[in-house]
Amino acid sequence: MNTAPTISLRAMEPEDLDLLYTLENYQELWEVGCTNVPFSRYALTDYLANTTYDIYKDLQVRLIIENEEHRVVGIIDLTCFDPKHQRAELGIVILKDLRQQGYATAAIEAISTYALHTLHLNQLYAIINETNQASLNLFRKAGFTDDTTLRNWLYDGKNYHNAIVAQKFL
């Protein structure tokens, strides 16, 4: 029987700049987000220096995922925070060499608990390329439903792709 790994979520620190720089400039991830230009170290340093870590001011919160040895395994964030409707979009990236080890599932569970008990959100959602079977399986395993399709929602520079809206009501 597999047991979920122990993880913790923490605020980003200036020491996380190299990780953030690598992930934000990893072009494979651009297809799943809205980024289509590289980020400079200056821009990311400014972001780290000026984020308030108050979701009501920033309308987002980005957290570092660490394993029990305090090794960084990825980043998880809540963006598009809507306090009126009590929802936020969830995004997660696990470092390539640490995928398929349960870290993403544990992190989604932890952020869901935070979203419910601390932020008092009603729902989390994720927008996932319909061809990204690993992410769809991850979110289904974490209790998200995915019965909404956004047609031609994502553009990779050559083709449009449908996106699935995965939702979890807390």
PDB file of C-alpha atoms in Angstrom:
ATOM      1  CA  MET A   1       0.000   0.000   0.000  1.00  0.00           C
ATOM      2  CA  ASN A   2       1.386   3.405  -0.988  1.00  0.00           C
ATOM      3  CA  THR A   3       1.266   6.108   1.627  1.00  0.00           C
ATOM      4  CA  ALA A   4       1.122   9.739   0.684  1.00  0.00           C
ATOM      5  CA  PRO A   5       4.364  11.603   1.208  1.00  0.00           C
ATOM      6  CA  THR A   6       4.517  14.233   3.909  1.00  0.00           C
ATOM      7  CA  ILE A   7       4.748  17.703   2.408  1.00  0.00           C
ATOM      8  CA  SER A   8       4.556  21.257   3.667  1.00  0.00           C
ATOM      9  CA  LEU A   9       3.606  24.473   1.935  1.00  0.00           C
ATOM     10  CA  ARG A  10       5.550  27.643   2.617  1.00  0.00           C
ATOM     11  CA  ALA A  11       5.815  31.185   1.293  1.00  0.00           C
ATOM     12  CA  MET A  12       8.398  31.868  -1.380  1.00  0.00           C
ATOM     13  CA  GLU A  13      11.699  33.315  -0.229  1.00  0.00           C
ATOM     14  CA  PRO A  14      14.360  35.271  -2.147  1.00  0.00           C
ATOM     15  CA  GLU A  15      16.375  32.026  -2.185  1.00  0.00           C
ATOM     16  CA  ASP A  16      13.674  30.527  -4.445  1.00  0.00           C
ATOM     17  CA  LEU A  17      14.541  32.920  -7.284  1.00  0.00           C
ATOM     18  CA  ASP A  18      16.490  30.307  -9.284  1.00  0.00           C
ATOM     19  CA  LEU A  19      13.628  27.799  -9.026  1.00  0.00           C
ATOM     20  CA  LEU A  20      11.064  30.405 -10.017  1.00  0.00           C
ATOM     21  CA  TYR A  21      13.263  31.579 -12.897  1.00  0.00           C
ATOM     22  CA  THR A  22      13.629  28.011 -14.179  1.00  0.00           C
ATOM     23  CA  LEU A  23       9.933  27.163 -13.938  1.00  0.00           C
ATOM     24  CA  GLU A  24       8.638  30.446 -15.360  1.00  0.00           C
ATOM     25  CA  ASN A  25      10.978  30.128 -18.342  1.00  0.00           C
ATOM     26  CA  TYR A  26      10.319  26.450 -19.008  1.00  0.00           C
ATOM     27  CA  GLN A  27       8.558  26.696 -22.362  1.00  0.00           C
ATOM     28  CA  GLU A  28       6.782  23.346 -22.003  1.00  0.00           C
ATOM     29  CA  LEU A  29       4.720  24.933 -19.202  1.00  0.00           C
ATOM     30  CA  TRP A  30       3.762  27.961 -21.303  1.00  0.00           C
ATOM     31  CA  GLU A  31       1.201  25.851 -23.138  1.00  0.00           C
ATOM     32  CA  VAL A  32      -0.791  25.347 -19.945  1.00  0.00           C
ATOM     33  CA  GLY A  33      -0.740  28.961 -18.829  1.00  0.00           C
ATOM     34  CA  CYS A  34      -0.982  32.436 -20.247  1.00  0.00           C
ATOM     35  CA  THR A  35       2.752  33.098 -20.470  1.00  0.00           C
ATOM     36  CA  ASN A  36       4.397  33.372 -23.862  1.00  0.00           C
ATOM     37  CA  VAL A  37       7.510  35.410 -23.091  1.00  0.00           C
ATOM     38  CA  PRO A  38      10.470  34.701 -20.824  1.00  0.00           C
ATOM     39  CA  PHE A  39      10.675  36.352 -17.417  1.00  0.00           C
ATOM     40  CA  SER A  40      13.838  38.167 -16.413  1.00  0.00           C
ATOM     41  CA  ARG A  41      15.523  37.660 -13.063  1.00  0.00           C
ATOM     42  CA  TYR A  42      14.849  41.344 -12.421  1.00  0.00           C
ATOM     43  CA  ALA A  43      11.093  40.927 -12.949  1.00  0.00           C
ATOM     44  CA  LEU A  44      10.976  37.858 -10.719  1.00  0.00           C
ATOM     45  CA  THR A  45      13.104  39.511  -8.033  1.00  0.00           C
ATOM     46  CA  ASP A  46      10.682  42.438  -8.109  1.00  0.00           C
ATOM     47  CA  TYR A  47       7.737  40.028  -7.825  1.00  0.00           C
ATOM     48  CA  LEU A  48       9.287  38.294  -4.809  1.00  0.00           C
ATOM     49  CA  ALA A  49      10.094  41.640  -3.171  1.00  0.00           C
ATOM     50  CA  ASN A  50       6.673  43.165  -3.707  1.00  0.00           C
ATOM     51  CA  THR A  51       4.183  40.361  -3.242  1.00  0.00           C
ATOM     52  CA  THR A  52       2.253  40.862  -0.021  1.00  0.00           C
ATOM     53  CA  TYR A  53       1.247  37.203   0.389  1.00  0.00           C
ATOM     54  CA  ASP A  54      -2.205  38.581   1.104  1.00  0.00           C
ATOM     55  CA  ILE A  55      -4.554  36.894  -1.330  1.00  0.00           C
ATOM     56  CA  TYR A  56      -7.063  39.728  -0.884  1.00  0.00           C
ATOM     57  CA  LYS A  57      -4.506  42.277  -2.145  1.00  0.00           C
ATOM     58  CA  ASP A  58      -2.577  40.212  -4.683  1.00  0.00           C
ATOM     59  CA  LEU A  59      -5.567  38.086  -5.802  1.00  0.00           C
ATOM     60  CA  GLN A  60      -3.164  35.168  -5.823  1.00  0.00           C
ATOM     61  CA  VAL A  61      -0.848  33.227  -3.563  1.00  0.00           C
ATOM     62  CA  ARG A  62       2.093  31.089  -4.664  1.00  0.00           C
ATOM     63  CA  LEU A  63       3.549  28.545  -2.284  1.00  0.00           C
ATOM     64  CA  ILE A  64       6.592  26.308  -2.358  1.00  0.00           C
ATOM     65  CA  ILE A  65       5.999  22.574  -1.852  1.00  0.00           C
ATOM     66  CA  GLU A  66       8.648  20.871   0.278  1.00  0.00           C
ATOM     67  CA  ASN A  67       9.011  17.219   1.208  1.00  0.00           C
ATOM     68  CA  GLU A  68       9.768  16.039   4.730  1.00  0.00           C
ATOM     69  CA  GLU A  69      13.507  16.506   4.112  1.00  0.00           C
ATOM     70  CA  HIS A  70      12.745  20.182   3.284  1.00  0.00           C
ATOM     71  CA  ARG A  71      13.693  19.627  -0.347  1.00  0.00           C
ATOM     72  CA  VAL A  72      11.703  21.766  -2.765  1.00  0.00           C
ATOM     73  CA  VAL A  73       9.543  19.515  -4.931  1.00  0.00           C
ATOM     74  CA  GLY A  74       7.406  22.120  -6.705  1.00  0.00           C
ATOM     75  CA  ILE A  75       5.138  25.142  -6.599  1.00  0.00           C
ATOM     76  CA  ILE A  76       1.390  25.363  -6.084  1.00  0.00           C
ATOM     77  CA  ASP A  77      -0.666  28.484  -6.495  1.00  0.00           C
ATOM     78  CA  LEU A  78      -4.120  29.917  -6.209  1.00  0.00           C
ATOM     79  CA  THR A  79      -4.755  32.588  -8.845  1.00  0.00           C
ATOM     80  CA  CYS A  80      -7.775  34.400 -10.249  1.00  0.00           C
ATOM     81  CA  PHE A  81      -8.996  34.647  -6.655  1.00  0.00           C
ATOM     82  CA  ASP A  82     -12.590  35.869  -6.564  1.00  0.00           C
ATOM     83  CA  PRO A  83     -13.592  36.821  -3.007  1.00  0.00           C
ATOM     84  CA  LYS A  84     -17.197  37.598  -3.983  1.00  0.00           C
ATOM     85  CA  HIS A  85     -17.817  34.156  -5.443  1.00  0.00           C
ATOM     86  CA  GLN A  86     -15.365  32.411  -3.084  1.00  0.00           C
ATOM     87  CA  ARG A  87     -13.319  30.589  -5.702  1.00  0.00           C
ATOM     88  CA  ALA A  88      -9.798  30.443  -7.099  1.00  0.00           C
ATOM     89  CA  GLU A  89      -7.926  28.739  -9.894  1.00  0.00           C
ATOM     90  CA  LEU A  90      -5.409  26.118  -8.819  1.00  0.00           C
ATOM     91  CA  GLY A  91      -2.095  25.543 -10.557  1.00  0.00           C
ATOM     92  CA  ILE A  92       0.674  23.148  -9.662  1.00  0.00           C
ATOM     93  CA  VAL A  93       4.103  22.193 -10.986  1.00  0.00           C
ATOM     94  CA  ILE A  94       6.158  19.346  -9.596  1.00  0.00           C
ATOM     95  CA  LEU A  95       9.820  19.167 -10.618  1.00  0.00           C
ATOM     96  CA  LYS A  96      10.277  16.609 -13.387  1.00  0.00           C
ATOM     97  CA  ASP A  97      12.501  14.218 -11.458  1.00  0.00           C
ATOM     98  CA  LEU A  98      10.033  14.102  -8.550  1.00  0.00           C
ATOM     99  CA  ARG A  99       6.792  13.433 -10.433  1.00  0.00           C
ATOM    100  CA  GLN A 100       4.708  10.285  -9.913  1.00  0.00           C
ATOM    101  CA  GLN A 101       5.670  10.108  -6.229  1.00  0.00           C
ATOM    102  CA  GLY A 102       2.448  11.447  -4.689  1.00  0.00           C
ATOM    103  CA  TYR A 103       3.677  14.991  -4.035  1.00  0.00           C
ATOM    104  CA  ALA A 104       1.074  16.638  -6.283  1.00  0.00           C
ATOM    105  CA  THR A 105      -1.805  14.763  -4.671  1.00  0.00           C
ATOM    106  CA  ALA A 106      -0.560  15.646  -1.176  1.00  0.00           C
ATOM    107  CA  ALA A 107      -0.077  19.311  -2.149  1.00  0.00           C
ATOM    108  CA  ILE A 108      -3.563  19.575  -3.676  1.00  0.00           C
ATOM    109  CA  GLU A 109      -5.021  18.089  -0.498  1.00  0.00           C
ATOM    110  CA  ALA A 110      -3.067  20.584   1.630  1.00  0.00           C
ATOM    111  CA  ILE A 111      -4.055  23.613  -0.442  1.00  0.00           C
ATOM    112  CA  SER A 112      -7.678  22.439  -0.496  1.00  0.00           C
ATOM    113  CA  THR A 113      -7.677  22.333   3.303  1.00  0.00           C
ATOM    114  CA  TYR A 114      -6.106  25.811   3.407  1.00  0.00           C
ATOM    115  CA  ALA A 115      -8.640  27.122   0.885  1.00  0.00           C
ATOM    116  CA  LEU A 116     -11.568  25.760   2.886  1.00  0.00           C
ATOM    117  CA  HIS A 117     -10.517  26.434   6.481  1.00  0.00           C
ATOM    118  CA  THR A 118      -8.406  29.582   6.132  1.00  0.00           C
ATOM    119  CA  LEU A 119      -9.727  31.334   3.038  1.00  0.00           C
ATOM    120  CA  HIS A 120     -13.289  29.970   3.360  1.00  0.00           C
ATOM    121  CA  LEU A 121     -13.534  29.281  -0.362  1.00  0.00           C
ATOM    122  CA  ASN A 122     -16.436  27.401  -1.879  1.00  0.00           C
ATOM    123  CA  GLN A 123     -14.551  25.968  -4.830  1.00  0.00           C
ATOM    124  CA  LEU A 124     -11.256  25.475  -6.589  1.00  0.00           C
ATOM    125  CA  TYR A 125     -10.898  24.918 -10.306  1.00  0.00           C
ATOM    126  CA  ALA A 126      -8.200  24.109 -12.818  1.00  0.00           C
ATOM    127  CA  ILE A 127      -8.140  24.531 -16.581  1.00  0.00           C
ATOM    128  CA  ILE A 128      -6.394  21.560 -18.177  1.00  0.00           C
ATOM    129  CA  ASN A 129      -5.548  20.742 -21.788  1.00  0.00           C
ATOM    130  CA  GLU A 130      -7.762  17.792 -22.685  1.00  0.00           C
ATOM    131  CA  THR A 131      -4.688  15.943 -23.972  1.00  0.00           C
ATOM    132  CA  ASN A 132      -2.901  16.225 -20.609  1.00  0.00           C
ATOM    133  CA  GLN A 133      -4.028  12.861 -19.266  1.00  0.00           C
ATOM    134  CA  ALA A 134      -1.606  12.929 -16.311  1.00  0.00           C
ATOM    135  CA  SER A 135      -3.075  16.205 -15.004  1.00  0.00           C
ATOM    136  CA  LEU A 136      -6.651  15.080 -15.617  1.00  0.00           C
ATOM    137  CA  ASN A 137      -5.967  11.880 -13.666  1.00  0.00           C
ATOM    138  CA  LEU A 138      -4.302  13.852 -10.863  1.00  0.00           C
ATOM    139  CA  PHE A 139      -7.224  16.219 -10.420  1.00  0.00           C
ATOM    140  CA  ARG A 140      -9.796  13.409 -10.638  1.00  0.00           C
ATOM    141  CA  LYS A 141      -7.872  11.534  -7.943  1.00  0.00           C
ATOM    142  CA  ALA A 142      -7.975  14.718  -5.825  1.00  0.00           C
ATOM    143  CA  GLY A 143     -11.783  14.862  -6.023  1.00  0.00           C
ATOM    144  CA  PHE A 144     -12.247  17.294  -8.906  1.00  0.00           C
ATOM    145  CA  THR A 145     -14.996  16.750 -11.471  1.00  0.00           C
ATOM    146  CA  ASP A 146     -14.414  17.624 -15.095  1.00  0.00           C
ATOM    147  CA  ASP A 147     -17.685  17.847 -16.950  1.00  0.00           C
ATOM    148  CA  THR A 148     -17.086  21.167 -18.755  1.00  0.00           C
ATOM    149  CA  THR A 149     -15.129  21.565 -21.974  1.00  0.00           C
ATOM    150  CA  LEU A 150     -13.911  24.910 -23.285  1.00  0.00           C
ATOM    151  CA  ARG A 151     -13.576  24.530 -27.048  1.00  0.00           C
ATOM    152  CA  ASN A 152     -10.405  25.843 -28.722  1.00  0.00           C
ATOM    153  CA  TRP A 153      -9.413  27.444 -25.413  1.00  0.00           C
ATOM    154  CA  LEU A 154      -5.652  26.910 -25.517  1.00  0.00           C
ATOM    155  CA  TYR A 155      -3.363  27.878 -28.391  1.00  0.00           C
ATOM    156  CA  ASP A 156       0.119  26.414 -28.645  1.00  0.00           C
ATOM    157  CA  GLY A 157       1.332  28.641 -31.481  1.00  0.00           C
ATOM    158  CA  LYS A 158       0.172  26.209 -34.153  1.00  0.00           C
ATOM    159  CA  ASN A 159      -3.077  24.604 -33.012  1.00  0.00           C
ATOM    160  CA  TYR A 160      -6.013  25.239 -30.748  1.00  0.00           C
ATOM    161  CA  HIS A 161      -6.810  22.713 -28.049  1.00  0.00           C
ATOM    162  CA  ASN A 162      -9.873  22.091 -25.969  1.00  0.00           C
ATOM    163  CA  ALA A 163      -9.528  22.629 -22.247  1.00  0.00           C
ATOM    164  CA  ILE A 164     -11.301  20.826 -19.452  1.00  0.00           C
ATOM    165  CA  VAL A 165     -12.520  22.768 -16.418  1.00  0.00           C
ATOM    166  CA  ALA A 166     -11.957  20.617 -13.353  1.00  0.00           C
ATOM    167  CA  GLN A 167     -13.838  21.791 -10.250  1.00  0.00           C
ATOM    168  CA  LYS A 168     -13.809  20.810  -6.623  1.00  0.00           C
ATOM    169  CA  PHE A 169     -16.437  22.074  -4.252  1.00  0.00           C
ATOM    170  CA  LEU A 170     -15.037  22.394  -0.776  1.00  0.00           C
TER     171      LEU A 170
END
